[in-house]
PDB file of C-alpha atoms in Angstrom:
ATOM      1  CA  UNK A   8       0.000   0.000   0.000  1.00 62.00           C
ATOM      2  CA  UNK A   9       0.976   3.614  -1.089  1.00 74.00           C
ATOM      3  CA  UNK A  10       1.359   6.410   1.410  1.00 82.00           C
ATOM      4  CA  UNK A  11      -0.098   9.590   0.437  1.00 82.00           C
ATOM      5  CA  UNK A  12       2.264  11.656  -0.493  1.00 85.00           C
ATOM      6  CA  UNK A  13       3.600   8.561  -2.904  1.00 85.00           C
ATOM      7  CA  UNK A  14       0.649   8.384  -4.347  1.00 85.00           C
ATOM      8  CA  UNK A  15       0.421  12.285  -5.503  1.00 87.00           C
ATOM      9  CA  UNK A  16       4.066  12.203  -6.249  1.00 88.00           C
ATOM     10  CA  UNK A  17       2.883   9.112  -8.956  1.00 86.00           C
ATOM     11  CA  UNK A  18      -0.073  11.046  -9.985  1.00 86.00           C
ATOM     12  CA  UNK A  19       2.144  13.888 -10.928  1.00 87.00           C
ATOM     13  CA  UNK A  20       4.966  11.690 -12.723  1.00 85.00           C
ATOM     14  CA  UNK A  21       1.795  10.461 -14.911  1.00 83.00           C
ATOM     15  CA  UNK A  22       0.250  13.679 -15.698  1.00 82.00           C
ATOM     16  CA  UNK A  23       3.319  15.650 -16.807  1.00 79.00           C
ATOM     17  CA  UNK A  24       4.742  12.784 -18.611  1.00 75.00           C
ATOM     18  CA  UNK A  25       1.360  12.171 -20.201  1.00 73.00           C
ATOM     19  CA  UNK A  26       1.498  15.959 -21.224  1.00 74.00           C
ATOM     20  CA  UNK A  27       5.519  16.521 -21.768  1.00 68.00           C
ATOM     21  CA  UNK A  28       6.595  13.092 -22.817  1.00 69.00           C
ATOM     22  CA  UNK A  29       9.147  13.358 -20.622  1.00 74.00           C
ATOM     23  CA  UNK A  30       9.216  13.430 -16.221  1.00 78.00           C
ATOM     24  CA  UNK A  31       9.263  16.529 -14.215  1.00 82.00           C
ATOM     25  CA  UNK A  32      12.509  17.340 -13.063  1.00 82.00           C
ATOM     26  CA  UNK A  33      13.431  16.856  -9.005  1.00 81.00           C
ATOM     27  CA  UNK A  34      12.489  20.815  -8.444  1.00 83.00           C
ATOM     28  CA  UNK A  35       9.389  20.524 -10.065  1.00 85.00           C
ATOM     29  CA  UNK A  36       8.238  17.088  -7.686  1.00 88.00           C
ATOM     30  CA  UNK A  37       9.381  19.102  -4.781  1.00 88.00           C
ATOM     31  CA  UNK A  38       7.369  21.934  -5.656  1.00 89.00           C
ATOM     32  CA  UNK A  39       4.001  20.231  -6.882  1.00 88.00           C
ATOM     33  CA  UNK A  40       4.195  18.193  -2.968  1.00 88.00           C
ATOM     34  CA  UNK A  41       5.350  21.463  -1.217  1.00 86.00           C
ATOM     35  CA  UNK A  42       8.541  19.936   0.410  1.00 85.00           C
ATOM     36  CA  UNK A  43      11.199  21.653   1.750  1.00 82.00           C
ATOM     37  CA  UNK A  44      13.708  19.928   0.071  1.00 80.00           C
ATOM     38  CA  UNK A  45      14.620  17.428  -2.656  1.00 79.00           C
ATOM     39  CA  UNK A  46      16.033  14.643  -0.152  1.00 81.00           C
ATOM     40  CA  UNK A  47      12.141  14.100   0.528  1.00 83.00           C
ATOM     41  CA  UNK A  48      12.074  13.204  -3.180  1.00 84.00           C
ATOM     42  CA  UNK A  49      14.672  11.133  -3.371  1.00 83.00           C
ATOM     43  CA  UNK A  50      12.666   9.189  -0.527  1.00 84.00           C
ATOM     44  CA  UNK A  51       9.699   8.574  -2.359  1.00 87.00           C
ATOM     45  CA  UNK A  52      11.074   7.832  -5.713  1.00 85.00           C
ATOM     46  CA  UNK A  53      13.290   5.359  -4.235  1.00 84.00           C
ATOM     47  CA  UNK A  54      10.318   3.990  -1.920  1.00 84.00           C
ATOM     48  CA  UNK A  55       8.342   4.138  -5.341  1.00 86.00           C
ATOM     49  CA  UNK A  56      11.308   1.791  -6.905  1.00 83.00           C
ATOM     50  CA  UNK A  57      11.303  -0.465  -4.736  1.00 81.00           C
ATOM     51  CA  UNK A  58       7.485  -1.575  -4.944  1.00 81.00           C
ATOM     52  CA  UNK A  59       7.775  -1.514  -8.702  1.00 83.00           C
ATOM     53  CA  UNK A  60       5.866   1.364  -9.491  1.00 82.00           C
ATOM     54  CA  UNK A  61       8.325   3.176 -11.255  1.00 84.00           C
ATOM     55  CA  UNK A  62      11.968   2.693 -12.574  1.00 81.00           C
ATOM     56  CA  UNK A  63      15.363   4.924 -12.955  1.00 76.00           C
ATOM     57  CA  UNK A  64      17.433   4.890 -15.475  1.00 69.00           C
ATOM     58  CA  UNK A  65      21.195   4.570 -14.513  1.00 62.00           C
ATOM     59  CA  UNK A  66      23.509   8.000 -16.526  1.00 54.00           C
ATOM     60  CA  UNK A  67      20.365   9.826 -17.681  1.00 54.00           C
ATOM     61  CA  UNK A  68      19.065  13.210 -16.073  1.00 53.00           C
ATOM     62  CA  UNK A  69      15.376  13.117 -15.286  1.00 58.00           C
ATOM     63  CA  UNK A  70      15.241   9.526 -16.505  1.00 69.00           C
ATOM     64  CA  UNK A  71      11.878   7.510 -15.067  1.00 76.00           C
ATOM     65  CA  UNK A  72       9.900   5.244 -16.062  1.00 78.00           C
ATOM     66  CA  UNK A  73       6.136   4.396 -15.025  1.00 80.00           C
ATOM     67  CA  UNK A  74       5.775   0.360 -14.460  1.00 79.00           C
ATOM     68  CA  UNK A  75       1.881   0.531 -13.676  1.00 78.00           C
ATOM     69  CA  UNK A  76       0.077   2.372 -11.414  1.00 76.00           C
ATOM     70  CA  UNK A  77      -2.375   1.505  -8.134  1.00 72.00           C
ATOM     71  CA  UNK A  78      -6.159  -0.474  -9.089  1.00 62.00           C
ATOM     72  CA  UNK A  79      -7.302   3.027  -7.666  1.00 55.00           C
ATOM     73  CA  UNK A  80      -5.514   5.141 -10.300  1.00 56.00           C
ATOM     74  CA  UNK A  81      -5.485   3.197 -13.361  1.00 48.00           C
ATOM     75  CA  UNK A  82      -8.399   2.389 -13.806  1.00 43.00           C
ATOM     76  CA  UNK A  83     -10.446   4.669 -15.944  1.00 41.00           C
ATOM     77  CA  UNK A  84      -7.196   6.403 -16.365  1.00 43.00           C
ATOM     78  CA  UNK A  85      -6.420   6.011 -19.740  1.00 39.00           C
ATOM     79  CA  UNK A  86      -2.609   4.542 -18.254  1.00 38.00           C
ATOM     80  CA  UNK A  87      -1.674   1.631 -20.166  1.00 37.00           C
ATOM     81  CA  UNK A  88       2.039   0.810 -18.537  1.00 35.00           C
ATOM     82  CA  UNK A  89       4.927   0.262 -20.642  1.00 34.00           C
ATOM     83  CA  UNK A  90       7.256  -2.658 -19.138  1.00 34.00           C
ATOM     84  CA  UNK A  91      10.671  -2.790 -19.962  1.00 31.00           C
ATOM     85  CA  UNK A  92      11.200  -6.988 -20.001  1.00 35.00           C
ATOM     86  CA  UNK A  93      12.772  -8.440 -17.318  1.00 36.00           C
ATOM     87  CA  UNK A  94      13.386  -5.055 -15.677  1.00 38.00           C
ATOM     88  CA  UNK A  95      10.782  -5.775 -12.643  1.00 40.00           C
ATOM     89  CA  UNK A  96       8.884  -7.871 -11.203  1.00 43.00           C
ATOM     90  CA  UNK A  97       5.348  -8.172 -11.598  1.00 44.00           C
ATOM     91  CA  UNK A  98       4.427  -6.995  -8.415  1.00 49.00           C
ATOM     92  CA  UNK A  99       7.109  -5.993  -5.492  1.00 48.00           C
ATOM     93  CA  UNK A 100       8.989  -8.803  -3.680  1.00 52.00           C
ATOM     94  CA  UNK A 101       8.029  -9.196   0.119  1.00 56.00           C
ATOM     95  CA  UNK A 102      10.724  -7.944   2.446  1.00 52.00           C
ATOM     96  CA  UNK A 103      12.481 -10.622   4.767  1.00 54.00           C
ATOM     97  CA  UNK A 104      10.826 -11.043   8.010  1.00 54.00           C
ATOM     98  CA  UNK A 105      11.662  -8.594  10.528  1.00 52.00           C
ATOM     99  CA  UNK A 106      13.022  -6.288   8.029  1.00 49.00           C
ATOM    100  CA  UNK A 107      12.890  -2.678   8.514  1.00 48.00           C
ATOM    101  CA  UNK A 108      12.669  -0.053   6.297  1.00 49.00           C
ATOM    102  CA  UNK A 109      15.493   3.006   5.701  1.00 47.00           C
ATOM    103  CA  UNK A 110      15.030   5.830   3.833  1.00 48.00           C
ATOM    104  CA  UNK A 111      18.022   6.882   2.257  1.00 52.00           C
ATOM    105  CA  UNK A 112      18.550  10.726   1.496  1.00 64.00           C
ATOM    106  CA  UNK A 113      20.383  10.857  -1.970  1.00 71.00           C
ATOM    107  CA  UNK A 114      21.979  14.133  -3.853  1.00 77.00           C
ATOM    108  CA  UNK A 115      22.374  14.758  -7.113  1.00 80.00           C
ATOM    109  CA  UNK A 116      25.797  15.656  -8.668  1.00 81.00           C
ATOM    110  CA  UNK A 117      26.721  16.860 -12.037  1.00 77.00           C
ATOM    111  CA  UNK A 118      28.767  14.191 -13.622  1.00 81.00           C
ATOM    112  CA  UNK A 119      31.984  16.015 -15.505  1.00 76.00           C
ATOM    113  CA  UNK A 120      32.392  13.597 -18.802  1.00 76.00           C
ATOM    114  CA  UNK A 121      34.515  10.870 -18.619  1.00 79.00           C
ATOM    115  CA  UNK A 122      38.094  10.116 -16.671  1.00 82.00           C
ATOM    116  CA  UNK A 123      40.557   7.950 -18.311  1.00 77.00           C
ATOM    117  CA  UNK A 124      41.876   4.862 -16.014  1.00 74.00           C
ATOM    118  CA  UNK A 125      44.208   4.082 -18.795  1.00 68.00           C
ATOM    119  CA  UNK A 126      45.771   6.129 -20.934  1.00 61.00           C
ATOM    120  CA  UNK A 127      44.938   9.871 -19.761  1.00 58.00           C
ATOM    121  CA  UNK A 128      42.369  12.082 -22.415  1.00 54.00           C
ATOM    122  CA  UNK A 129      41.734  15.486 -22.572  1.00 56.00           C
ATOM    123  CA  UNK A 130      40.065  17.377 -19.452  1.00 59.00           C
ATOM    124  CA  UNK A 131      36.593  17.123 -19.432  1.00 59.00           C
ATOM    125  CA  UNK A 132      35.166  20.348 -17.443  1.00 59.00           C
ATOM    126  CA  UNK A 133      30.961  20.340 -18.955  1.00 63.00           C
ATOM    127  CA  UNK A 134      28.556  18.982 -17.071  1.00 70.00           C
ATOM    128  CA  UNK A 135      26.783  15.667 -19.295  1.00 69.00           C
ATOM    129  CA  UNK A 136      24.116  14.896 -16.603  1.00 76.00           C
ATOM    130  CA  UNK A 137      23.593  14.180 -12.964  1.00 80.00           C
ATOM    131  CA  UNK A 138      23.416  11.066 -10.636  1.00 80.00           C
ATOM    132  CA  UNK A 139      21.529  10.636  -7.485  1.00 79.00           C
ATOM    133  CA  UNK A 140      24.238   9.636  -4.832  1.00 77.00           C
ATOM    134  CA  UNK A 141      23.424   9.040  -1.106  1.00 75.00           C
ATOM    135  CA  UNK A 142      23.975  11.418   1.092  1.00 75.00           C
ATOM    136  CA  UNK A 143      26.111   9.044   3.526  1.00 74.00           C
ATOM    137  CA  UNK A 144      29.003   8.948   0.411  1.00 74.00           C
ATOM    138  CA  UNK A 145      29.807  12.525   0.998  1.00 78.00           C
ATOM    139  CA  UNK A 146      30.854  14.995   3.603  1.00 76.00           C
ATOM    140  CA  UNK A 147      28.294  17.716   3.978  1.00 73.00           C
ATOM    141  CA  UNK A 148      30.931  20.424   4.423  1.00 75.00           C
ATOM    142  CA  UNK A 149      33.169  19.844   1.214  1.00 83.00           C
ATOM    143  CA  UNK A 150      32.133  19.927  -2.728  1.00 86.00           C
ATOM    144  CA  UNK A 151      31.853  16.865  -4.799  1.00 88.00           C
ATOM    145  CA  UNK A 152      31.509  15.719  -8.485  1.00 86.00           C
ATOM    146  CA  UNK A 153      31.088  12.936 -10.429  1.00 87.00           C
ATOM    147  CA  UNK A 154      32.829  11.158 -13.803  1.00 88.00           C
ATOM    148  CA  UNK A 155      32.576   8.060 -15.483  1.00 88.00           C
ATOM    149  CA  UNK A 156      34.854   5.902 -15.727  1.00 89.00           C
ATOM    150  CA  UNK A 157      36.527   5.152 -19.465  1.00 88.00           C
ATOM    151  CA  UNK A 158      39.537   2.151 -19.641  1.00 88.00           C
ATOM    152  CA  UNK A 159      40.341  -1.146 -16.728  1.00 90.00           C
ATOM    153  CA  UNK A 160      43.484   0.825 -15.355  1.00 90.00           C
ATOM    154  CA  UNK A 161      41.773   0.675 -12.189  1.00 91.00           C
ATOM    155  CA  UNK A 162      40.300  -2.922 -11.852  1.00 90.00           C
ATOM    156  CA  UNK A 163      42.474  -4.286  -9.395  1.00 90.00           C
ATOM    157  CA  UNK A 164      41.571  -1.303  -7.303  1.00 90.00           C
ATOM    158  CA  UNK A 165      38.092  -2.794  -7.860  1.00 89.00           C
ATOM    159  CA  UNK A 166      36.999   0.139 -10.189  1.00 90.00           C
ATOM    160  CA  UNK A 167      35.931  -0.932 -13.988  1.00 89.00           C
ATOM    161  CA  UNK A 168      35.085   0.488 -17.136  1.00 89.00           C
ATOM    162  CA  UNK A 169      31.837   2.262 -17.045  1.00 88.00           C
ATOM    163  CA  UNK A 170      31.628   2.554 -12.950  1.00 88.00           C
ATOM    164  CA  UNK A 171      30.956   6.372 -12.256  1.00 88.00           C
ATOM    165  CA  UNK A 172      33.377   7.528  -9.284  1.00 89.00           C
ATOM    166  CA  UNK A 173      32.708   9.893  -6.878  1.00 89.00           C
ATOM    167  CA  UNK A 174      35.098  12.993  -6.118  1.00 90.00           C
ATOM    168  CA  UNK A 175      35.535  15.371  -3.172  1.00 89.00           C
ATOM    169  CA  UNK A 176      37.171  18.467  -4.679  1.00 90.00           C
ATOM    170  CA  UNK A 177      40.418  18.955  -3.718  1.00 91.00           C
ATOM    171  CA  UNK A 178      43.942  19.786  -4.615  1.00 92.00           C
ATOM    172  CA  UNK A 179      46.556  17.743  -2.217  1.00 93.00           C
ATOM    173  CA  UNK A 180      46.287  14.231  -1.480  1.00 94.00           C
ATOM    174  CA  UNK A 181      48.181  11.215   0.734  1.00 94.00           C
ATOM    175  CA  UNK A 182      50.211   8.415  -0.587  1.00 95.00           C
ATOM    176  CA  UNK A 183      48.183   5.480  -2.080  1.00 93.00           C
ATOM    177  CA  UNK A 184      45.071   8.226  -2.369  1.00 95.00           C
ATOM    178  CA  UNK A 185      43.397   7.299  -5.755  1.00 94.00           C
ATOM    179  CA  UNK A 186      43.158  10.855  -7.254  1.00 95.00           C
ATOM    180  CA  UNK A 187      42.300  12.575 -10.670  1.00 92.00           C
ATOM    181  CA  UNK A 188      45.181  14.129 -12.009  1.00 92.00           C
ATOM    182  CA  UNK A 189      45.455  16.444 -14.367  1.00 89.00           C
ATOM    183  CA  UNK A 190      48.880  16.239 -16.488  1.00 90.00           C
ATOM    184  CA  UNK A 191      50.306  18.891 -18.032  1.00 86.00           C
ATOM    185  CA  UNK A 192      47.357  21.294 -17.587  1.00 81.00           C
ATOM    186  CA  UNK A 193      44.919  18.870 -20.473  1.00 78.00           C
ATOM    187  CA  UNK A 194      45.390  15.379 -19.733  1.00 84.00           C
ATOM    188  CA  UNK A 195      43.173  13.916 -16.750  1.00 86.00           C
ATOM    189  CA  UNK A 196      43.974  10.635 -14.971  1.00 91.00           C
ATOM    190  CA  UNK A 197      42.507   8.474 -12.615  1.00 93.00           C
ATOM    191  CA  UNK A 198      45.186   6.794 -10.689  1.00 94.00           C
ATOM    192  CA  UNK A 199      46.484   5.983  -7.484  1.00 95.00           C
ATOM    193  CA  UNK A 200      48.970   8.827  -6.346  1.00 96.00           C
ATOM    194  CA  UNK A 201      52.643   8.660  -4.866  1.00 96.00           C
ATOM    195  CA  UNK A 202      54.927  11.256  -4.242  1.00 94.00           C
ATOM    196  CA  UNK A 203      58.439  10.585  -4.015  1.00 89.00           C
ATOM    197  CA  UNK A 204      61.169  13.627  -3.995  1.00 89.00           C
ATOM    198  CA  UNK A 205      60.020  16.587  -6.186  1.00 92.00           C
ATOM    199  CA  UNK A 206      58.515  13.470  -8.692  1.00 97.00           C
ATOM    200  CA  UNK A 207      55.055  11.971  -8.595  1.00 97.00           C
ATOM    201  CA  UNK A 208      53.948   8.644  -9.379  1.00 96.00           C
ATOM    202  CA  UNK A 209      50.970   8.057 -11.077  1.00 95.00           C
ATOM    203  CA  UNK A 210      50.104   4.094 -10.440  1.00 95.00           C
ATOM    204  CA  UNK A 211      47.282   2.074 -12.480  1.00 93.00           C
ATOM    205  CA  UNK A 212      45.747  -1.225 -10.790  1.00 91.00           C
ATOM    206  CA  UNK A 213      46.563  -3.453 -13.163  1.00 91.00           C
ATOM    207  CA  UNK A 214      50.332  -4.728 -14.368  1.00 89.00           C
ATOM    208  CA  UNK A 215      48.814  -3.890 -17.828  1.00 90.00           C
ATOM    209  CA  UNK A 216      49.961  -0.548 -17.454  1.00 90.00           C
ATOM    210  CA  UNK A 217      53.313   1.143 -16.086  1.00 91.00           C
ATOM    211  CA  UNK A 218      53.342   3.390 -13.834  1.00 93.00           C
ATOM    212  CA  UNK A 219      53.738   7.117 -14.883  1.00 92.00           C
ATOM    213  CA  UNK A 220      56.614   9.301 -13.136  1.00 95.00           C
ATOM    214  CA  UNK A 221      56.310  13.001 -13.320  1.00 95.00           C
ATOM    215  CA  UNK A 222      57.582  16.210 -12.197  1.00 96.00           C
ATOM    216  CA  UNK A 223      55.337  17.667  -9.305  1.00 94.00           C
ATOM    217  CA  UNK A 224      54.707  20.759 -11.559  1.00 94.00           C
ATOM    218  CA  UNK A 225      53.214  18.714 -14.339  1.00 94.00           C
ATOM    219  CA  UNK A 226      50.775  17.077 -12.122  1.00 94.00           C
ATOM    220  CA  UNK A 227      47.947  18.586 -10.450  1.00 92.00           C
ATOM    221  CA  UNK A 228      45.396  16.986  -7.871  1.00 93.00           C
ATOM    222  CA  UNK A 229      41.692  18.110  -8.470  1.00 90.00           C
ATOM    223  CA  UNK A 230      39.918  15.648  -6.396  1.00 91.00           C
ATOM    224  CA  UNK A 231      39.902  12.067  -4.374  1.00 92.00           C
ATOM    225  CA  UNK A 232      37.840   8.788  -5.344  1.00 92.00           C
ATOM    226  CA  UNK A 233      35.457   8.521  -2.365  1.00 89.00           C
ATOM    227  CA  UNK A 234      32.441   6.214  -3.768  1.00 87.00           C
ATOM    228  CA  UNK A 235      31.991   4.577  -6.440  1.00 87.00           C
ATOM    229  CA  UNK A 236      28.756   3.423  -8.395  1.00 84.00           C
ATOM    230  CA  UNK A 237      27.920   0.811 -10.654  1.00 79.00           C
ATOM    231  CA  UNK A 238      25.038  -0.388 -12.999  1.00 69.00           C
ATOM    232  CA  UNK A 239      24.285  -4.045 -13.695  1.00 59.00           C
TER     233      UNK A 239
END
């Protein structure tokens, strides 16, 4: 069963996708439920997710998806849902006994392009969309982005192609940090960083690759790898 304010958030999804072709953005939800802030959003689409009533898809801004809606709103509606195979359930699996529920706040960060963990490519500085990240990845006092990851560098490090890492903004980091560099002022990196003299070492995960040595002034830190997400 739906609370309320699910259900109106639902309603709304329908009506302005019905009339845009495409879902209200996160602003627009808070708004049209009068919350105070977007995390309350992020709580009932996720809530809405997991019974199956709607579905996000991964790398796209203001990407959902209606599944079907409640006997009480469909019918008459005009709704006819449009299932994506195998992407849910027909209706929501039961939690385990004694399960509780958690709501999860979740922000959403621009995601910067793409990071090389391989051979470094040009500095990507536009924003291409924005993920939904929980809250309990970041530190609420420092500024984060996000990029996705391009090469398999990184997979001992447990990081693979197409995983979207998470970066706190910042410009010095610790031995064995995994950082994005930027080389030379136009190549960015992602690699694990090591400074030795006036010379830094730029390491990959994976004997594939050697690791790079460089002069301190050709390498710049603009942020460390604290989360990491990935789509099945």
């Amino acid at each position: 069963m739906l609370t309320r304010k699910q259900i109106q958030l639902l309603e709304f999804i329908q009506a302005r996708m019905a009339r845009d072709g495409v879902p209200p953005s996160f602003d627009e939800m808070k708004l049209a439920l009068d919350l105070r802030s977007k995390s309350g959003i992020h709580r009932l689409v996720t809530a809405l997710e997991e019974r199956g009533f709607i579905r996000r898809l991964p790398h796209r801004a203001r990407a959902l998806e209606i599944l079907r809606l409640p006997d009480n709103l469909s019918k008459g509606a005009g709704f006819q849902p449009r299932v994506i195979a195998g992407s849910a359930p027909e209706r929501p699996a039961p939690a385990p006994r004694g399960a509780m529920e958690v709501a999860i706040s979740a922000v959403e960060l621009p995601v910067m392009g793409r990071i090389a963990a391989g051979v470094p490519i040009e500095a990507i500085s536009e924003v291409s969309h924005h993920i939904a990240v929980p809250s309990t990845m970041l530190s609420a006092q420092d500024s984060h982005y996000a990029l996705e990851v391009k090469g398999d560098s990184m997979i001992e490090a447990g990081i693979n192609d197409g995983d979207v890492v998470v970066i706190r903004e910042q410009t010095t980091a610790e031995n064995g940090d995994i950082v994005v560099a930027l080389v030379e002022g136009f190549e960015a990196t992602l690699k694990r960083y090591r400074r030795k003299g006036g010379m830094i070492a730029l390491e990959a995960a994976n004997p594939a690759y050697e690791t790079r040595v460089l002069p301190e002034d050709k390498v710049r830190v603009q942020g460390r790898l604290v989360g990491l997400i990935r789509s099945y």
